[in-house]
Amino acid sequence: MRRLIFRRLLQTLPLLFFVSIACFVMVKAAPGDPVLSFVTPNMHAEDIERIRHNLGLDKPAYVQYFLWLKECLTGNLGYSLINHKPVLDQILERLPATAGLMGAAIGLAVLIAIPLGLLAGANRSKLVDKLVNLLAYIGVSIPLFWLAILLMYFFSIKLHWLPSMGMRTIGMDSAFDVLLHGILPCSVLTIGFLAVYVRYIRSSTISQLKEDYVQIQYAFGSAKRTILFRHVLKHVLLPVITLLGMSMGDLVAGAIVTETVFSWPGIGSLGMTAVRGMDYPVIMGITLFSSVMLILGNLLADILYSFADPRIKTTR
Amino acid sequence: MNRNKWSNVIRELLANKLGITAFLFLLVIASAAALAFLSSKDPNQINVLDRLKPPGAGHWFGTDDYGRDYLARALYGGRVSLMVGFVSMVFATSIGVAVGVISGYFGGLIDSLLMRLLEIVMSIPSFLILLLLSVYLKPSVGNIIVIISLLMWMNIARIIRAETMALKEREYVMYAKASGQSSFGIIIKHIIPGLMSVVIVSATNNIASAIMMESSLSFLGFGVQAPNATWGSMLNGAQGYLAQAPYLAIFPGVLIFLTVLSFNVLGDILRVGFEPKLGKR
């Protein structure tokens, strides 16, 4: 077990290194000169050169990369070209809004997907299964931004039940207010995750039901429901762990569209603003941040998986 | 690929009402988009007097905020959306098959290198790369296709690699090797034909995700630029008129939804048809 964790960690380090290079190259290749954002009209050419030198932009690219990496490792992701605030601070400031929204959506999706997937898998080709299948098809195929617009139209514009924009009503500072604002974006994201989870859980239920232990339980005369919720459930939870790990990478990128539609002040909309304003340090910071989350999420999923299922040893 | 497999697929498709519906829907939407030029309506004809007319006899889908015929825009937009989906799929599938076959067939160092590359690309959230690249490449249809293809080949490559590794051990491939055929010849003559069913299934699903990516991108305003429309950019415009003209948001959304749904349904039916032993999922 310890060897497996160690090996996976060793595989992760070079991956992180290459991903950081990829992020650096992508932003380096971008058009536009970052020095220009510091230039004012009455500056001389030598002033501009001095700024370039102070920023380290006159050094060769690989030197710039290692300087940048060193700063990143000490927690300095650079400064926004637009408001000159530290990138990491901006990300951390926005993190609770995104993490709260995504956490709630993923949690809800798992809670709904487990019973639905189990029931569908246990009653293949029956009505429940067909309904669940239809739901999954719809969830996978519906553009989430369109779903967001539809929900906004019905619940905010037509019925006036829920707010359509932002996270707080101006001048109000209550948890209930935030909750109310969160319902629509959270529903959209939940439906997106739910469709994926339900399919996984359904198909792993189907394959679990063919296992010997299920047949033995049947032979012992256990009720179908007992088998399903006591024995099969345990095994079905395994792929859920993997799914949760993979969802960590979606934490930021997955929310971009939804956050933009609902003006939810999270990392996704921070990224959108940065992309629109070509604010490269912020874009680079967010890309790096979400890539690291994705890699760590996969790593965590692998480790948890091997704890939960000791049959998987160092084979991989 | 033998004839038996194909007849299986066709039987599976015909037995499935949802499948036939999906197929017919795609056929209708594709021909309508392709033949849109036969209509007298110009999708970019601005008519201020006809602003935001609700759907009716003159304009079946109504008119948008510039008084342009919404049906014509939806058809021309569909042409771009479907084309981006289809061409991206062709590119992504080609890259995926090439990488997967080379990796799986030769193994060793090439395999390790290609798989590490794949892991790196998969470790950066693709939607972020999509946004990033579309900002500094000028947003034209061609660039969007290139970007989407570069973000979609990884899954196919993985599947194809695994399939190739299995095929490589089959007797007829071993015989071909023993009889002195070149690696290239074996790949073309014996490996690729054996991969066709897997390729077709993932290609079908990939059209769906390419269309989805393109419409998200255009919805955010980074896709195909005005005055040309795609379903995604039409939804972007519709957002501002949600209270006065909700139909502007309904039509393009329904079109994206049904198109993506149809490709997903067909993909699943093809999978079952090609691999009956998996049974209905």
XYZ file of C-alpha atoms in Angstrom:
597
model
C 0.000 0.000 0.000
C 2.679 2.460 1.023
C 4.640 1.513 -2.066
C 1.660 2.269 -4.261
C 1.189 5.712 -2.739
C 4.878 6.414 -3.060
C 4.926 5.335 -6.682
C 1.891 7.413 -7.574
C 3.465 10.440 -5.896
C 6.624 9.917 -7.903
C 4.586 9.779 -11.110
C 2.738 12.936 -10.153
C 5.803 15.140 -9.697
C 7.027 15.081 -13.320
C 3.444 15.518 -14.458
C 3.122 18.676 -12.351
C 6.434 19.891 -13.746
C 5.363 19.434 -17.368
C 1.961 20.956 -16.753
C 3.639 24.027 -15.269
C 5.822 24.258 -18.394
C 2.728 23.954 -20.570
C 0.993 26.751 -18.660
C 4.075 28.946 -18.912
C 4.524 28.355 -22.626
C 0.865 29.009 -23.380
C 0.915 32.364 -21.686
C 4.376 33.219 -23.006
C 3.178 32.511 -26.543
C 0.270 34.868 -26.117
C 0.322 38.055 -28.146
C 0.787 41.404 -26.439
C 3.590 42.796 -24.316
C 2.954 42.681 -20.558
C 5.237 45.695 -20.079
C 2.718 47.884 -21.911
C 0.287 47.661 -19.005
C 2.790 49.606 -16.882
C 3.551 52.232 -19.512
C 2.180 55.738 -19.217
C 2.219 58.218 -22.139
C 5.059 60.437 -20.835
C 7.563 57.611 -20.285
C 10.882 57.445 -22.123
C 12.178 54.413 -23.944
C 14.782 53.791 -21.213
C 12.047 53.838 -18.553
C 10.251 51.115 -20.469
C 13.484 49.150 -20.721
C 13.990 49.539 -16.975
C 10.505 48.178 -16.292
C 11.246 45.279 -18.620
C 14.475 44.633 -16.740
C 12.809 44.911 -13.334
C 10.160 42.450 -14.395
C 12.873 40.050 -15.578
C 11.418 40.042 -19.073
C 14.820 40.710 -20.718
C 16.142 37.314 -19.585
C 16.003 34.154 -21.754
C 12.711 32.244 -21.614
C 14.023 29.259 -19.649
C 15.473 31.559 -16.973
C 12.139 33.329 -16.803
C 10.428 29.960 -16.404
C 12.541 28.895 -13.432
C 12.207 32.307 -11.792
C 8.457 32.048 -12.262
C 8.392 28.492 -10.927
C 10.394 29.539 -7.869
C 7.917 32.325 -7.161
C 4.974 29.963 -7.697
C 6.375 27.482 -5.212
C 6.651 30.230 -2.616
C 3.029 31.140 -3.220
C 3.483 34.115 -5.517
C 1.502 33.624 -8.715
C 2.196 37.131 -9.913
C 0.016 40.212 -10.160
C -3.005 40.997 -12.268
C -2.234 43.288 -15.207
C -5.546 45.058 -14.665
C -5.951 45.740 -10.961
C -2.362 44.836 -9.917
C -3.598 42.662 -7.050
C -1.773 39.383 -6.266
C -3.248 36.552 -8.349
C -3.206 34.012 -5.531
C -5.130 36.366 -3.237
C -7.780 36.863 -5.901
C -8.111 33.120 -6.434
C -8.329 32.399 -2.712
C -10.819 35.210 -2.259
C -13.075 33.650 -4.898
C -12.470 30.044 -3.871
C -15.202 29.786 -1.187
C -17.924 30.862 -3.627
C -16.875 28.279 -6.212
C -16.067 25.508 -3.754
C -19.367 26.020 -1.946
C -21.355 25.943 -5.151
C -19.517 22.951 -6.601
C -19.384 21.083 -3.303
C -23.126 21.428 -2.862
C -23.781 20.374 -6.460
C -21.467 17.351 -6.309
C -22.827 16.306 -2.912
C -26.437 16.557 -4.053
C -25.663 14.743 -7.283
C -24.042 11.843 -5.415
C -26.907 11.598 -2.940
C -29.479 11.459 -5.733
C -27.418 9.337 -8.114
C -26.722 6.449 -5.708
C -30.329 5.356 -5.052
C -31.375 6.094 -8.650
C -28.439 4.195 -10.139
C -28.943 1.210 -7.818
C -32.655 0.994 -8.564
C -32.146 1.334 -12.295
C -29.376 -1.255 -12.346
C -31.399 -3.725 -10.285
C -34.513 -3.318 -12.424
C -32.992 -3.388 -15.869
C -35.322 -2.551 -18.759
C -38.182 -1.865 -16.361
C -39.905 1.471 -16.074
C -37.538 2.875 -13.396
C -34.571 2.008 -15.548
C -36.082 3.629 -18.613
C -36.885 6.807 -16.702
C -33.419 6.984 -15.166
C -31.867 6.348 -18.561
C -33.919 9.115 -20.104
C -32.894 11.464 -17.307
C -29.236 10.594 -17.838
C -29.528 11.130 -21.601
C -31.157 14.505 -21.078
C -28.600 15.543 -18.468
C -25.666 14.602 -20.697
C -27.103 16.227 -23.812
C -28.585 19.462 -22.515
C -26.267 22.461 -22.825
C -25.871 23.618 -19.235
C -25.849 27.278 -20.202
C -29.204 26.805 -21.910
C -30.615 25.010 -18.892
C -29.359 27.935 -16.817
C -31.155 30.424 -19.071
C -34.380 28.402 -18.966
C -34.347 28.117 -15.173
C -33.591 31.812 -14.912
C -36.521 32.599 -17.203
C -39.039 30.484 -15.300
C -37.987 31.010 -11.699
C -36.685 34.569 -11.781
C -38.403 36.392 -14.616
C -41.784 34.642 -14.752
C -42.372 33.511 -11.188
C -40.125 35.974 -9.313
C -39.311 33.203 -6.848
C -35.530 33.266 -6.980
C -32.861 35.877 -7.678
C -31.135 35.461 -11.038
C -27.838 37.252 -10.502
C -24.925 37.312 -8.113
C -24.504 35.788 -4.696
C -25.913 38.411 -2.353
C -28.614 41.049 -2.388
C -26.886 44.401 -1.930
C -27.079 45.461 1.705
C -28.099 42.000 2.905
C -25.649 39.771 4.695
C -27.408 36.579 5.670
C -26.636 32.951 4.911
C -30.224 32.511 3.774
C -29.787 35.165 1.127
C -26.702 33.392 -0.256
C -28.589 30.096 -0.201
C -31.436 31.625 -2.177
C -29.015 32.961 -4.782
C -27.284 29.603 -4.950
C -30.339 27.476 -5.739
C -30.427 28.067 -9.494
C -26.700 27.743 -10.304
C -26.453 24.767 -7.962
C -29.392 23.018 -9.659
C -27.810 23.464 -13.071
C -24.503 21.977 -11.939
C -26.222 19.176 -10.018
C -28.059 18.044 -13.139
C -24.790 18.049 -15.064
C -22.977 15.882 -12.517
C -26.003 13.703 -11.795
C -26.280 12.496 -15.377
C -22.674 11.306 -15.385
C -22.769 9.731 -11.918
C -26.041 7.881 -12.476
C -24.680 6.140 -15.564
C -21.578 4.974 -13.712
C -23.505 3.736 -10.719
C -26.083 1.994 -12.857
C -23.553 0.094 -14.925
C -21.447 -0.855 -11.925
C -24.602 -2.097 -10.153
C -25.346 -4.277 -13.160
C -21.896 -5.809 -13.132
C -21.925 -6.266 -9.336
C -25.235 -8.130 -9.463
C -23.531 -10.811 -11.558
C -20.922 -11.460 -8.864
C -20.857 -14.639 -6.811
C -21.499 -12.963 -3.494
C -24.865 -11.746 -4.735
C -25.852 -15.234 -5.850
C -24.828 -16.593 -2.442
C -26.960 -14.001 -0.687
C -29.873 -14.973 -2.901
C -29.252 -18.624 -2.028
C -29.328 -17.707 1.643
C -32.720 -16.195 1.010
C -31.854 -12.520 1.584
C -34.364 -10.039 0.270
C -33.434 -8.225 -2.904
C -33.547 -4.877 -1.154
C -31.170 -6.091 1.586
C -28.711 -7.364 -0.980
C -28.902 -4.169 -2.943
C -28.555 -1.641 -0.166
C -26.357 -3.615 2.176
C -23.980 -5.510 -0.076
C -24.018 -4.106 -3.580
C -24.000 -0.514 -2.332
C -20.620 -1.023 -0.671
C -19.023 -2.131 -3.932
C -20.773 0.504 -5.983
C -19.336 3.244 -3.800
C -15.866 2.445 -5.166
C -16.337 4.055 -8.585
C -17.997 6.968 -6.817
C -14.687 7.688 -5.085
C -12.985 7.854 -8.465
C -15.729 10.097 -9.796
C -15.322 12.474 -6.880
C -11.582 12.640 -7.454
C -12.118 13.401 -11.123
C -14.688 16.050 -10.262
C -12.063 17.991 -8.342
C -10.523 18.981 -11.638
C -13.897 20.283 -12.747
C -14.079 22.445 -9.674
C -12.930 25.550 -11.475
C -13.297 24.910 -15.176
C -16.647 23.161 -14.828
C -18.218 26.207 -13.289
C -17.067 28.788 -15.843
C -20.209 28.806 -17.950
C -22.686 28.489 -15.099
C -20.953 31.134 -13.008
C -20.896 33.470 -15.992
C -24.621 33.100 -16.701
C -25.585 33.718 -13.080
C -22.803 36.268 -12.381
C -21.725 34.054 -9.486
C -18.565 35.646 -8.057
C -16.388 32.527 -8.171
C -13.130 31.507 -9.816
C -14.923 30.696 -13.059
C -16.180 34.212 -13.550
C -12.798 35.564 -12.413
C -11.297 33.493 -15.231
C -13.864 34.799 -17.706
C -13.085 38.404 -16.783
C -9.364 37.679 -17.090
C -9.807 36.080 -20.517
C -11.885 39.003 -21.752
C -9.292 41.516 -20.472
C -6.330 39.351 -21.611
C -5.057 39.434 -18.037
C -2.409 36.739 -18.574
C -1.048 36.352 -15.025
C -4.565 35.703 -13.760
C -5.310 33.267 -16.602
C -2.015 31.473 -15.956
C -2.688 31.359 -12.226
C -6.161 29.905 -12.657
C -5.005 27.383 -15.258
C -2.166 26.243 -13.016
C -4.416 26.147 -9.966
C -7.095 24.050 -11.617
C -4.559 21.713 -13.246
C -2.966 21.078 -9.865
C -6.422 20.426 -8.398
C -7.142 17.966 -11.216
C -3.870 16.088 -10.768
C -4.196 15.978 -6.990
C -7.824 14.893 -7.333
C -6.825 11.939 -9.487
C -4.006 11.082 -7.100
C -6.342 11.219 -4.116
C -8.907 9.073 -5.913
C -6.273 6.426 -6.686
C -5.043 6.349 -3.099
C -8.523 6.221 -1.592
C -9.469 3.538 -4.061
C -6.576 1.368 -3.027
C -7.539 1.802 0.637
C -11.127 0.872 -0.100
C -10.263 -2.069 -2.308
C -7.106 -3.837 -1.118
C -7.273 -6.167 -4.147
C -5.662 -3.393 -6.147
C -2.074 -3.585 -5.081
C 0.945 -2.314 -6.903
C -0.242 -3.750 -10.182
C -0.734 -0.396 -11.809
C -15.239 -5.501 -40.451
C -17.528 -8.314 -41.500
C -20.985 -8.065 -42.918
C -22.490 -9.802 -39.910
C -21.532 -6.914 -37.644
C -23.130 -4.360 -39.932
C -26.384 -6.238 -40.243
C -26.378 -6.479 -36.479
C -26.004 -2.736 -36.181
C -28.745 -2.065 -38.707
C -31.071 -4.518 -36.972
C -30.349 -2.876 -33.621
C -31.052 0.555 -35.088
C -34.311 -0.472 -36.745
C -35.556 -2.205 -33.601
C -35.018 0.944 -31.593
C -37.676 3.609 -32.049
C -35.540 6.192 -30.280
C -32.691 5.345 -32.628
C -34.785 5.799 -35.776
C -36.145 9.072 -34.434
C -32.644 10.321 -33.672
C -31.414 9.300 -37.107
C -34.329 10.940 -38.910
C -33.998 14.103 -36.847
C -30.326 14.446 -37.744
C -31.098 13.768 -41.383
C -33.768 16.476 -41.442
C -31.687 19.052 -39.573
C -28.603 18.392 -41.709
C -30.486 18.676 -44.991
C -32.367 21.765 -43.824
C -29.069 23.408 -42.883
C -27.438 22.355 -46.140
C -30.367 23.523 -48.273
C -30.981 26.751 -46.351
C -29.815 28.773 -49.353
C -32.942 27.715 -51.265
C -35.036 29.860 -48.947
C -35.598 33.458 -49.971
C -34.840 34.646 -46.424
C -31.407 36.185 -45.862
C -30.091 35.383 -42.370
C -28.229 38.691 -42.156
C -30.935 40.945 -43.625
C -31.575 43.647 -41.021
C -35.111 45.046 -40.849
C -35.630 47.522 -38.027
C -39.401 47.638 -38.483
C -39.676 43.898 -37.822
C -37.732 43.857 -34.534
C -38.536 41.071 -32.043
C -41.613 39.787 -33.865
C -42.904 36.637 -32.146
C -43.130 33.425 -34.192
C -45.904 33.655 -36.787
C -46.836 33.093 -40.421
C -44.201 35.385 -41.990
C -41.393 34.342 -39.681
C -41.863 30.827 -38.295
C -39.254 31.324 -35.581
C -39.961 35.062 -35.207
C -37.333 37.749 -35.661
C -34.395 38.800 -33.483
C -33.409 42.192 -32.094
C -32.247 43.392 -35.537
C -35.407 42.146 -37.218
C -33.539 39.275 -38.890
C -35.488 36.116 -39.705
C -34.726 33.739 -36.841
C -35.428 30.528 -38.739
C -32.946 31.477 -41.455
C -30.382 32.346 -38.804
C -31.005 29.066 -37.007
C -30.524 27.101 -40.250
C -27.330 28.911 -41.246
C -26.155 28.699 -37.637
C -26.864 24.989 -37.652
C -24.724 24.636 -40.739
C -21.725 26.065 -38.869
C -22.441 24.103 -35.674
C -22.851 20.802 -37.514
C -19.823 21.417 -39.688
C -17.621 22.304 -36.725
C -18.863 19.169 -34.968
C -18.256 16.910 -37.933
C -14.870 18.249 -39.053
C -13.502 18.419 -35.490
C -14.582 14.829 -35.042
C -12.724 13.779 -38.206
C -9.524 15.535 -37.091
C -9.721 14.399 -33.472
C -10.448 10.826 -34.501
C -7.532 10.821 -36.949
C -5.108 12.084 -34.309
C -6.532 9.699 -31.726
C -6.296 6.665 -34.005
C -2.768 7.549 -35.118
C -1.496 8.044 -31.567
C -3.399 5.038 -30.227
C -2.260 2.638 -32.955
C 1.378 3.725 -32.847
C 1.416 3.576 -29.063
C -0.330 0.235 -28.848
C 1.440 -1.457 -31.743
C 5.029 -0.447 -31.084
C 4.921 -0.145 -27.307
C 8.150 0.565 -25.468
C 9.650 4.029 -25.489
C 7.296 5.524 -28.098
C 4.332 4.287 -26.095
C 5.654 5.787 -22.844
C 6.383 9.122 -24.476
C 2.998 9.387 -26.182
C 1.137 8.361 -23.056
C 3.006 10.928 -20.934
C 2.111 13.581 -23.509
C -1.513 12.464 -23.302
C -1.451 12.664 -19.517
C -0.116 16.206 -19.636
C -2.793 17.361 -22.070
C -5.454 15.649 -19.972
C -4.194 17.331 -16.798
C -5.091 20.820 -17.918
C -8.842 21.438 -17.798
C -9.766 21.468 -21.471
C -12.347 24.208 -21.304
C -9.724 26.601 -19.943
C -7.353 25.789 -22.810
C -10.263 26.237 -25.189
C -10.942 29.737 -23.847
C -7.283 30.639 -23.707
C -6.494 29.577 -27.272
C -9.611 31.119 -28.715
C -8.533 34.433 -27.232
C -5.248 34.660 -29.030
C -5.967 32.781 -32.158
C -8.420 34.882 -34.109
C -11.826 33.285 -33.605
C -12.555 31.889 -37.068
C -14.352 28.660 -37.877
C -11.068 27.054 -38.928
C -9.296 27.929 -35.690
C -12.203 26.717 -33.583
C -12.114 23.382 -35.384
C -8.365 23.065 -34.792
C -8.664 23.951 -31.102
C -11.555 21.568 -30.462
C -9.797 18.709 -32.273
C -6.635 19.252 -30.263
C -8.665 18.896 -27.074
C -10.656 15.824 -28.031
C -8.238 13.173 -29.302
C -7.106 11.837 -25.940
C -9.988 9.556 -25.081
C -10.034 7.946 -28.523
C -6.271 7.458 -28.335
C -6.641 5.587 -25.043
C -9.378 3.306 -26.306
C -7.589 2.630 -29.609
C -4.317 1.889 -27.812
C -5.968 -0.758 -25.648
C -7.741 -2.287 -28.661
C -4.546 -2.316 -30.710
C -2.660 -4.066 -27.936
C -5.340 -6.774 -27.912
C -5.430 -7.087 -31.714
C -1.646 -7.334 -31.894
C -1.777 -10.650 -30.054
C -4.333 -12.165 -32.435
C -3.119 -15.046 -34.566
C -3.678 -13.493 -37.965
C -1.555 -10.505 -36.993
C 1.153 -12.833 -35.688
C 1.113 -14.758 -38.989
C 1.353 -11.541 -40.953
C 4.361 -10.573 -38.875
C 5.973 -13.978 -39.281
C 5.459 -13.829 -43.030
C 7.632 -10.731 -43.111
C 5.136 -7.953 -43.770
C 6.177 -4.459 -42.816
C 4.746 -2.891 -39.672
C 3.061 -0.212 -41.768
C 1.413 -2.848 -43.961
C 0.188 -4.806 -40.965
C -1.263 -1.705 -39.347
C -3.086 -0.671 -42.526
C -4.241 -4.113 -43.589
C -4.893 -5.901 -40.316
C -5.045 -3.548 -37.341
C -7.060 -0.575 -38.623
C -9.912 -2.669 -40.094
C -10.265 -4.409 -36.743
C -10.633 -1.064 -35.010
C -13.437 0.254 -37.205
C -16.303 -0.460 -34.817
C -14.601 1.235 -31.879
C -13.718 4.191 -34.078
C -17.254 4.628 -35.355
C -18.754 4.527 -31.874
C -16.381 7.067 -30.376
C -16.598 9.261 -33.463
C -20.364 9.481 -33.052
C -20.039 10.479 -29.413
C -17.317 12.939 -30.331
C -19.515 14.858 -32.740
C -21.841 15.415 -29.800
C -19.113 16.766 -27.552
C -17.604 18.911 -30.306
C -20.979 20.546 -30.956
C -21.363 21.109 -27.239
C -17.891 22.684 -26.952
C -18.445 24.939 -29.937
C -21.789 26.173 -28.639
C -20.417 26.851 -25.140
C -17.548 28.764 -26.682
C -19.812 30.768 -28.988
C -22.234 31.338 -26.139
C -19.449 32.984 -24.153
C -18.671 35.148 -27.184
C -15.374 33.529 -28.203
C -16.630 31.422 -31.058
C -17.791 32.303 -34.535
C -18.066 36.072 -34.796
C -20.966 38.333 -35.810
C -22.801 38.780 -38.104
C -22.506 35.032 -38.688
C -24.379 32.970 -36.165
C -24.125 29.577 -34.567
C -26.653 28.136 -32.154
C -24.409 29.068 -29.252
C -23.938 32.694 -30.238
C -27.678 33.035 -30.895
C -28.258 32.029 -27.286
C -25.741 34.635 -26.210
C -27.785 37.309 -27.972
C -31.051 35.908 -26.644
C -29.939 36.382 -23.038
C -30.549 40.106 -23.154
C -34.147 39.726 -24.350
C -35.264 36.959 -22.029
C -38.200 38.920 -20.632
C -39.531 40.330 -23.947
C -38.681 37.506 -26.342
C -38.104 34.160 -24.606
C -38.562 32.314 -27.934
C -35.137 33.648 -28.953
C -33.648 31.452 -26.228
C -35.920 28.468 -26.870
C -35.239 27.657 -30.545
C -31.408 27.480 -30.668
C -31.309 25.694 -27.316
C -33.780 23.038 -28.419
C -31.777 22.546 -31.614
C -28.471 22.041 -29.767
C -30.139 19.783 -27.215
C -31.874 17.544 -29.772
C -28.809 17.338 -32.018
C -26.465 16.387 -29.184
C -29.063 13.992 -27.776
C -29.463 12.302 -31.161
C -25.725 11.756 -31.574
C -25.461 10.374 -28.046
C -28.394 7.999 -28.616
C -26.935 6.809 -31.926
C -23.531 6.314 -30.335
C -24.986 4.037 -27.687
C -27.023 2.046 -30.196
C -23.954 1.567 -32.384
C -21.990 0.363 -29.376
C -24.603 -2.248 -28.539
C -24.907 -3.221 -32.177
C -21.176 -3.755 -32.631
C -20.667 -5.591 -29.376
C -23.776 -7.636 -28.710
C -22.075 -9.539 -25.904
C -22.023 -6.396 -23.807
C -25.783 -6.475 -23.974
C -27.981 -3.460 -23.689
C -26.345 -1.107 -21.286
